[in-house]
Short mmCIF file of C-alpha atoms and ligand atoms in Angstrom, two decimals:
data_model
loop_
_atom_site.label_atom_id
_atom_site.label_comp_id
_atom_site.label_asym_id
_atom_site.label_seq_id
_atom_site.Cartn_x
_atom_site.Cartn_y
_atom_site.Cartn_z
CA UNK L 7 0.45 17.88 -21.70
CA UNK L 8 -1.90 15.52 -20.97
CA UNK L 9 -5.64 16.34 -20.03
CA UNK L 10 -5.64 16.10 -16.32
CA UNK L 11 -6.53 13.03 -13.83
CA UNK L 12 -8.43 13.01 -11.02
CA UNK L 13 -6.20 12.25 -7.94
CA UNK L 14 -8.06 11.37 -4.34
CA UNK L 15 -6.35 11.40 -1.16
CA UNK L 16 -8.25 10.70 2.47
CA UNK L 17 -6.97 12.12 5.80
CA UNK L 18 -5.12 14.57 3.59
CA UNK L 19 -4.46 16.97 6.79
CA UNK L 20 -2.64 14.03 8.56
CA UNK L 21 1.08 13.29 8.39
CA UNK L 22 1.22 11.20 5.45
CA UNK L 23 -1.29 13.52 4.00
CA UNK L 24 1.45 16.66 4.20
CA UNK L 25 3.85 13.91 2.93
CA UNK L 26 2.60 12.99 0.13
CA UNK L 27 0.25 15.51 -1.47
CA UNK L 28 3.27 18.01 -2.50
CA UNK L 29 4.86 15.10 -4.13
CA UNK L 30 1.14 13.99 -5.75
CA UNK L 31 1.45 17.64 -7.05
CA UNK L 32 5.18 17.79 -8.45
CA UNK L 33 4.76 15.54 -10.34
CA UNK L 34 6.37 12.57 -8.77
CA UNK L 35 3.73 10.07 -8.94
CA UNK L 36 2.37 10.43 -12.83
CA UNK L 37 5.12 12.47 -14.26
CA UNK L 38 5.69 15.63 -15.72
CA UNK L 39 3.62 15.70 -17.88
CA UNK L 40 0.48 14.39 -16.58
CA UNK L 41 -1.61 17.59 -14.45
CA UNK L 42 -3.89 16.04 -11.51
CA UNK L 43 -6.27 17.72 -9.50
CA UNK L 44 -6.30 16.64 -6.21
CA UNK L 45 -9.33 15.50 -4.79
CA UNK L 46 -8.39 15.72 -0.72
CA UNK L 47 -11.25 14.10 1.94
CA UNK L 48 -10.56 15.23 5.59
CA UNK L 49 -13.21 14.66 8.61
CA UNK L 50 -14.85 18.09 9.62
CA UNK L 51 -12.78 18.91 11.94
CA UNK L 52 -9.67 18.77 10.45
CA UNK L 53 -11.26 20.89 6.84
CA UNK L 54 -9.72 24.07 8.46
CA UNK L 55 -6.15 22.42 8.82
CA UNK L 56 -6.69 21.08 5.66
CA UNK L 57 -7.54 24.85 4.04
CA UNK L 58 -3.60 25.56 5.06
CA UNK L 59 -2.06 22.73 3.06
CA UNK L 60 -4.63 23.84 0.64
CA UNK L 61 -3.02 27.46 0.24
CA UNK L 62 0.38 26.25 0.63
CA UNK L 63 -0.13 23.62 -2.26
CA UNK L 64 -1.74 26.18 -3.93
CA UNK L 65 2.00 28.65 -2.91
CA UNK L 66 3.90 25.69 -4.37
CA UNK L 67 3.06 26.71 -8.28
CA UNK L 68 3.23 23.16 -9.74
CA UNK L 69 3.07 23.39 -13.30
CA UNK L 70 1.19 19.81 -13.08
CA UNK L 71 -1.60 20.92 -10.33
CA UNK L 72 -4.66 21.52 -12.22
CA UNK L 73 -7.21 22.19 -9.29
CA UNK L 74 -7.92 20.82 -5.98
CA UNK L 75 -11.11 19.71 -4.00
CA UNK L 76 -11.10 19.90 -0.59
CA UNK L 77 -14.36 18.78 1.14
CA UNK L 78 -14.69 16.63 4.30
CA UNK L 79 -18.36 14.47 2.15
CA UNK L 80 -16.84 10.95 0.31
CA UNK L 81 -19.29 11.23 -2.72
CA UNK L 82 -17.26 14.85 -3.55
CA UNK L 83 -14.45 13.46 -2.84
CA UNK L 84 -14.71 10.16 -5.29
CA UNK L 85 -16.69 11.80 -8.09
CA UNK L 86 -14.74 10.59 -11.39
CA UNK L 87 -11.20 10.02 -9.63
CA UNK L 88 -8.90 8.07 -11.67
CA UNK L 89 -7.23 7.60 -8.48
CA UNK L 90 -7.67 7.05 -5.01
CA UNK L 91 -5.01 6.85 -1.96
CA UNK L 92 -7.05 6.30 1.21
CA UNK L 93 -4.54 7.02 3.97
CA UNK L 94 -7.19 8.59 7.12
CA UNK L 95 -7.57 5.84 8.91
CA UNK L 96 -8.17 5.18 12.81
CA UNK L 97 -5.34 4.99 15.20
CA UNK L 98 -4.93 2.41 17.38
CA UNK L 99 -5.42 4.13 21.14
CA UNK L 100 -4.51 3.35 24.06
CA UNK L 101 -6.52 0.55 25.66
CA UNK L 102 -7.80 -0.61 22.29
CA UNK L 103 -8.77 -4.02 20.37
CA UNK L 104 -7.76 -5.35 17.51
CA UNK L 105 -10.97 -6.04 16.99
CA UNK L 106 -11.65 -1.96 17.91
CA UNK L 107 -9.68 -1.12 15.68
CA UNK L 108 -10.92 -3.03 12.89
CA UNK L 109 -14.35 -2.24 13.99
CA UNK L 110 -13.64 1.95 13.87
CA UNK L 111 -12.05 1.16 10.26
CA UNK L 112 -15.08 -0.20 9.34
CA UNK L 113 -16.85 2.49 9.94
CA UNK L 114 -14.61 4.66 7.68
CA UNK L 115 -14.04 2.03 5.03
CA UNK L 116 -17.20 0.23 4.24
CA UNK L 117 -18.82 4.33 3.26
CA UNK L 118 -15.33 4.99 1.85
CA UNK L 119 -16.12 1.30 -0.83
CA UNK L 120 -19.91 2.72 -1.05
CA UNK L 121 -18.71 6.15 -2.39
CA UNK L 122 -16.13 4.92 -4.69
CA UNK L 123 -18.70 2.48 -5.74
CA UNK L 124 -21.29 5.15 -6.48
CA UNK L 125 -18.92 7.99 -8.19
CA UNK L 126 -15.25 6.56 -8.98
CA UNK L 127 -14.28 5.80 -12.48
CA UNK L 128 -14.72 2.60 -13.36
CA UNK L 129 -11.61 1.34 -13.62
CA UNK L 130 -10.11 3.83 -10.54
CA UNK L 131 -6.80 2.54 -8.77
CA UNK L 132 -7.38 2.11 -4.85
CA UNK L 133 -4.44 2.55 -2.75
CA UNK L 134 -5.13 1.39 0.98
CA UNK L 135 -2.45 2.80 3.31
CA UNK L 136 -4.66 3.42 6.40
CA UNK L 137 -4.00 0.48 9.44
CA UNK L 138 -5.06 -2.06 9.04
CA UNK L 139 -4.54 -1.56 5.21
CA UNK L 140 -5.33 -5.05 4.24
CA UNK L 141 -8.55 -5.54 5.66
CA UNK L 142 -8.98 -1.78 5.34
CA UNK L 143 -8.76 -2.53 1.65
CA UNK L 144 -10.76 -5.26 1.69
CA UNK L 145 -13.82 -3.97 3.63
CA UNK L 146 -13.82 -1.16 0.87
CA UNK L 147 -14.17 -3.87 -2.19
CA UNK L 148 -16.62 -6.04 -0.42
CA UNK L 149 -19.04 -2.53 -0.61
CA UNK L 150 -18.08 -1.74 -3.87
CA UNK L 151 -19.84 -4.18 -6.12
CA UNK L 152 -19.45 -2.66 -8.89
CA UNK L 153 -16.16 -1.78 -9.63
CA UNK L 154 -13.41 -4.67 -11.06
CA UNK L 155 -12.39 -6.55 -7.20
CA UNK L 156 -9.09 -5.84 -8.85
CA UNK L 157 -9.38 -2.42 -8.75
CA UNK L 158 -8.53 -2.29 -4.82
CA UNK L 159 -5.01 -2.64 -3.29
CA UNK L 160 -3.37 -2.49 -0.26
CA UNK L 161 0.35 -0.86 0.58
CA UNK L 162 3.16 -3.34 0.79
CA UNK L 163 5.68 -1.56 -0.69
CA UNK L 164 7.26 0.17 2.38
CA UNK L 165 8.19 -3.18 3.30
CA UNK L 166 9.20 -3.90 -0.13
CA UNK L 167 11.62 -0.58 0.42
CA UNK L 168 12.42 -1.09 3.52
CA UNK L 169 13.48 -5.00 2.48
CA UNK L 170 15.68 -3.46 -0.41
CA UNK L 171 17.37 -1.19 2.40
CA UNK L 172 18.33 -3.63 4.73
CA UNK L 173 19.78 -5.85 1.75
CA UNK L 174 21.70 -3.31 0.16
CA UNK L 175 23.20 -2.37 3.20
CA UNK L 176 24.26 -6.00 3.97
CA UNK L 177 25.97 -6.94 0.64
CA UNK L 178 27.73 -3.16 -0.14
CA UNK L 179 25.45 -2.37 -2.94
CA UNK L 180 23.32 0.07 -3.80
CA UNK L 181 18.72 -0.78 -4.20
CA UNK L 182 18.39 -0.36 -7.66
CA UNK L 183 21.78 -3.01 -7.93
CA UNK L 184 18.46 -5.40 -6.01
CA UNK L 185 15.88 -7.48 -8.54
CA UNK L 186 13.14 -9.39 -7.73
CA UNK L 187 12.48 -8.68 -3.92
CA UNK L 188 9.07 -9.67 -2.29
CA UNK L 189 6.57 -8.83 0.03
CA UNK L 190 4.41 -11.94 1.01
CA UNK L 191 1.25 -11.44 2.93
CA UNK L 192 -0.29 -8.91 5.45
CA UNK L 193 1.59 -5.35 6.01
CA UNK L 194 2.26 -6.35 10.02
CA UNK L 195 4.95 -8.58 11.80
CA UNK L 196 3.60 -11.59 10.06
CA UNK L 197 4.40 -10.00 6.62
CA UNK L 198 7.04 -12.17 4.69
CA UNK L 199 10.02 -10.61 3.18
CA UNK L 200 11.01 -12.74 0.47
CA UNK L 201 14.89 -12.86 -0.87
CA UNK L 202 15.01 -16.18 -2.18
CA UNK L 203 14.37 -14.51 -5.60
CA UNK L 204 16.40 -12.28 -5.48
CA UNK L 205 19.06 -10.98 -7.07
CA UNK L 206 22.30 -8.42 -6.20
CA UNK L 207 23.94 -7.58 -8.93
CA UNK L 208 23.02 -9.97 -10.83
CA UNK L 209 24.28 -12.97 -7.89
CA UNK L 210 21.59 -14.81 -5.47
CA UNK L 211 20.48 -12.30 -2.62
CA UNK L 212 20.98 -15.68 -0.82
CA UNK L 213 24.08 -16.67 -1.90
CA UNK L 214 25.84 -13.23 -0.35
CA UNK L 215 24.28 -13.57 2.72
CA UNK L 216 23.94 -16.45 5.15
CA UNK L 217 20.66 -17.71 6.95
CA UNK L 218 21.45 -16.65 10.26
CA UNK L 219 21.24 -13.82 9.22
CA UNK L 220 18.35 -13.54 7.29
CA UNK L 221 16.71 -15.41 9.64
CA UNK L 222 17.32 -13.73 12.31
CA UNK L 223 18.43 -9.76 11.56
CA UNK L 224 16.76 -9.09 7.98
CA UNK L 225 13.70 -10.60 8.66
CA UNK L 226 12.57 -9.70 12.42
CA UNK L 227 14.50 -5.81 11.00
CA UNK L 228 11.98 -5.53 7.93
CA UNK L 229 8.70 -7.04 10.25
CA UNK L 230 9.08 -5.18 12.71
CA UNK L 231 10.07 -1.46 11.30
CA UNK L 232 7.37 0.35 11.87
CA UNK L 233 7.70 0.26 15.59
CA UNK L 234 11.33 1.17 16.02
CA UNK L 235 10.18 4.34 13.65
CA UNK L 236 7.33 4.73 16.32
CA UNK L 237 9.73 4.51 18.96
CA UNK L 238 12.57 6.32 18.11
CA UNK L 239 10.10 8.89 16.06
CA UNK L 240 7.68 9.26 18.51
CA UNK L 241 5.37 9.05 15.67
CA UNK L 242 4.85 6.83 12.87
CA UNK L 243 6.46 6.22 9.40
CA UNK L 244 5.31 9.47 7.15
CA UNK L 245 7.60 10.44 4.63
CA UNK L 246 8.87 6.75 3.81
CA UNK L 247 5.02 5.95 4.09
CA UNK L 248 4.15 8.46 0.98
CA UNK L 249 7.12 7.57 -1.12
CA UNK L 250 6.39 3.71 -0.95
CA UNK L 251 3.01 5.41 -2.20
CA UNK L 252 4.14 7.59 -4.83
CA UNK L 253 6.11 4.26 -5.84
CA UNK L 254 3.48 1.77 -5.74
CA UNK L 255 1.04 4.36 -7.38
CA UNK L 256 3.74 5.08 -9.73
CA UNK L 257 4.16 1.60 -11.05
CA UNK L 258 0.92 0.32 -11.25
CA UNK L 259 0.24 3.20 -13.57
CA UNK L 260 3.25 3.20 -15.67
CA UNK L 261 4.73 -0.49 -15.28
CA UNK L 262 7.15 -2.98 -13.65
CA UNK L 263 10.49 -2.87 -15.71
CA UNK L 264 11.92 -6.01 -17.50
CA UNK L 265 13.19 -8.22 -15.15
CA UNK L 266 11.83 -7.28 -12.25
CA UNK L 267 8.52 -6.75 -10.21
CA UNK L 268 7.40 -5.18 -7.36
CA UNK L 269 5.60 -5.92 -4.45
CA UNK L 270 1.65 -4.97 -3.87
CA UNK L 271 -0.94 -5.93 -1.61
CA UNK L 272 -4.24 -7.35 -4.04
CA UNK L 273 -6.62 -10.05 -3.89
CA UNK L 274 -5.50 -13.44 -3.59
CA UNK L 275 -6.87 -15.52 -6.64
CA UNK L 276 -5.82 -18.85 -4.69
CA UNK L 277 -1.89 -18.20 -6.33
CA UNK L 278 0.74 -19.99 -4.06
CA UNK L 279 -2.30 -21.89 -2.05
CA UNK L 280 -3.64 -18.59 -0.05
CA UNK L 281 -7.17 -18.23 0.62
CA UNK L 282 -9.04 -16.51 -2.36
CA UNK L 283 -10.32 -13.21 -2.06
CA UNK L 284 -8.15 -11.93 1.05
CA UNK L 285 -5.81 -8.84 0.34
CA UNK L 286 -2.42 -10.52 0.36
CA UNK L 287 1.32 -9.29 -1.06
CA UNK L 288 2.43 -10.67 -3.79
CA UNK L 289 5.01 -10.54 -6.40
CA UNK L 290 3.63 -8.87 -9.18
CA UNK L 291 4.75 -7.09 -12.92
CA UNK L 292 1.90 -4.84 -14.43
CA UNK L 293 1.46 -4.13 -17.81
CA UNK L 294 -1.02 -1.63 -19.58
CA UNK L 295 -1.86 -0.82 -15.41
CA UNK L 296 -2.73 -3.66 -14.96
CA UNK L 297 -1.10 -5.98 -12.59
CA UNK L 298 -0.64 -10.25 -12.88
CA UNK L 299 1.28 -12.25 -10.26
CA UNK L 300 4.12 -13.57 -10.92
CA UNK L 301 3.91 -17.28 -11.22
CA UNK L 302 5.66 -20.62 -10.41
CA UNK L 303 8.33 -19.84 -8.01
CA UNK L 304 9.81 -22.04 -6.15
CA UNK L 305 8.59 -22.07 -2.73
CA UNK L 306 10.55 -23.97 0.21
CA UNK L 307 9.62 -25.01 3.77
CA UNK L 308 10.42 -22.07 4.93
CA UNK L 309 9.00 -19.76 3.13
CA UNK L 310 6.14 -21.85 3.11
CA UNK L 311 5.20 -21.95 6.87
CA UNK L 312 6.18 -17.79 6.04
CA UNK L 313 3.08 -17.46 4.42
CA UNK L 314 0.58 -19.54 5.43
CA UNK L 315 1.46 -17.80 8.43
CA UNK L 316 0.26 -14.23 7.57
CA UNK L 317 -2.64 -15.57 4.86
CA UNK L 318 -3.69 -17.45 8.34
CA UNK L 319 -3.49 -13.79 10.19
CA UNK L 320 -5.51 -12.45 7.31
CA UNK L 321 -8.20 -14.87 7.34
CA UNK L 322 -8.57 -14.41 10.89
CA UNK L 323 -9.18 -10.42 9.62
CA UNK L 324 -11.71 -11.10 6.87
CA UNK L 325 -13.48 -13.14 10.17
CA UNK L 326 -13.69 -10.33 12.02
CA UNK L 327 -14.87 -7.64 9.62
CA UNK L 328 -17.24 -10.05 7.60
CA UNK L 329 -20.30 -8.17 9.09
CA UNK L 330 -18.94 -5.19 7.10
CA UNK L 331 -18.94 -6.56 3.80
CA UNK L 332 -22.24 -4.87 1.86
CA UNK L 333 -24.62 -8.39 1.45
N1 LIG G 5 1.02 0.67 4.90
C1 LIG G 5 1.46 1.51 5.57
O1 LIG G 5 2.51 0.66 5.18
C2 LIG G 5 1.74 1.76 6.58
C3 LIG G 5 2.62 2.91 6.96
C4 LIG G 5 2.59 4.36 7.50
C5 LIG G 5 0.78 4.46 7.94
N2 LIG G 5 0.15 3.75 8.31
C6 LIG G 5 -0.83 4.01 8.44
O2 LIG G 5 -1.38 5.11 7.49
C7 LIG G 5 -2.40 6.36 8.14
C8 LIG G 5 -1.98 7.57 8.75
O3 LIG G 5 -0.87 7.61 9.38
P1 LIG G 5 -0.48 9.22 9.82
O4 LIG G 5 0.24 9.25 10.16
O5 LIG G 5 -1.23 9.57 8.09
O6 LIG G 5 -1.96 9.82 10.10
P2 LIG G 5 -2.42 10.73 11.07
O7 LIG G 5 -3.13 10.99 12.09
O8 LIG G 5 -1.74 11.91 10.87
O9 LIG G 5 -3.64 11.56 9.59
C9 LIG G 5 -4.55 10.91 9.37
C10 LIG G 5 -5.63 11.37 8.98
O10 LIG G 5 -6.87 10.70 8.36
C11 LIG G 5 -7.62 11.75 8.81
N3 LIG G 5 -9.11 10.64 8.79
C12 LIG G 5 -8.89 10.17 10.10
N4 LIG G 5 -10.86 9.67 9.32
C13 LIG G 5 -10.62 10.25 8.25
C14 LIG G 5 -12.03 10.10 7.49
N5 LIG G 5 -13.55 8.87 7.42
N6 LIG G 5 -11.96 10.35 5.97
C15 LIG G 5 -10.99 10.85 5.98
N7 LIG G 5 -10.03 11.69 6.66
C16 LIG G 5 -10.32 10.87 7.54
C17 LIG G 5 -7.52 12.20 10.24
O11 LIG G 5 -8.32 13.40 10.55
C18 LIG G 5 -6.53 13.02 10.32
O12 LIG G 5 -6.31 13.88 9.56
C19 LIG G 5 -2.15 5.25 10.09
O13 LIG G 5 -3.37 4.43 9.77
C20 LIG G 5 -0.68 4.27 9.83
O14 LIG G 5 -1.09 3.20 10.71
C21 LIG G 5 0.07 2.17 6.85
O1 LIG G 6 1.29 2.87 12.17
C1 LIG G 6 2.19 1.65 12.35
O2 LIG G 6 2.18 0.70 13.37
C2 LIG G 6 3.52 1.38 11.85
C3 LIG G 6 2.90 1.32 10.12
O3 LIG G 6 2.38 0.39 9.21
C4 LIG G 6 4.92 1.39 9.49
O4 LIG G 6 4.96 0.01 8.60
O5 LIG G 6 5.68 1.97 9.76
#
C-alpha cells in the first residue's frame, strides 16, 4: 500500500456525492493500492445528513479508506488536499435567470478557489462538476492566483461517455471498441461532440454512419442527454455523473492509453482558435499527471462553426462573472 492521499469532495451529502464517495473510497478512482483520506465539505444545515454518509462509509470497512474529515469549513476541507472534486453548487431554481445562477455560484466558487489557494497541495488536481461547470471552474481558478491555472478543470467526461455509448449502440460495437472521441467546449447544450477523428474497431467512425444521423440524431442526443435524464428521472443524472468524475480523475492521475485520448474541460491556450483562458472541452492525452491538448487535428467547416458557437457561449459566461475574479 502507498501512503494515503487526501481527496476533497464538496456537496458530499448530495445525490452525486452519494454515488461518488463510496467508489472513491473503494479505490475505483486511484487504484486498489492507493489509500485515500476523504475530506467532505457541506453547508452547515446538511452536516447531520453528511454524518449519516460518514457512518455508512465507515460501515463499508473499505481497505483503501484511511480516514474521513467532514466539515462545513472550506479551509479545513481543502487542507493539504491532492485532489478536489467540486460537486456542490447552487441548482437553478424556478424563475432564476442564467445570470442569477452564475452570481449564486460565484458566492460558492470564489471562496472555494481562495481556500484551495491557501491550503491545497501546490499540484492539486481540481475537477469542477457543479454547473455551470466550465465557468465555475474559471471562477475558482481566478481566485487562486498562487496555483498553476492548469490545476483547474471542468467535467465534460459525462458527455464523452454519453457519446461513446450512442456511437457504440449505432454501430453495434462496444464502447471499448471506440477510440478518439472528442467533446469540444462547454458542458451545456452548445457542446460539440465530434466523431470526425474517432474510430470504431480501427475504422473511421464517419464511414460507418451517415451525416444525417450524425447531425440530426447523435449531436442533439448527446447535447440534450442531461435534460432527457431530468425529464425521465425527475432529478439530474447522479450515478453516471459520479462515474464520469471518477473517470476524469483516474485518467488525469494514471494517464491515457497509447493511441487514444479523453475529453477534459481545461484552460484554453488558444489552440484551435479558441479564446485563451476559457475552460474549454478539448481532446487531451495525459502522461505523469500532466495533460496536453491533442494538436494538429483537421477541422472542417461543419466542426469549425460548432466549436466557435460553444466558444462564444463560454466567452459570454466569462464576461458575466469577471467581477468575481480576484483583483
Ligand atoms: N458536469 C456534469 O456533467 C454534471 C452532471 C450532472 C450534474 N451536474 C451538477 O452537479 C451539481 C450537483 O448535483 P447533485 O445532483 O449532487 O445536487 P444535489 O442538490 O443533490 O447536491 C448538491 C449538494 O451541494 C451542497 N452544497 C451547496 N452549496 C455548497 C457549498 N457552498 N459547499 C459545499 N456544499 C454545498 C448542497 O447542500 C447539496 O447537498 C449540480 O450543479 C448539477 O447540475 C454536473
Ligand atoms: O443538471 C443538468 O442540467 C444536467 C447535467 O449537467 C447533466 O449533464 O446530466
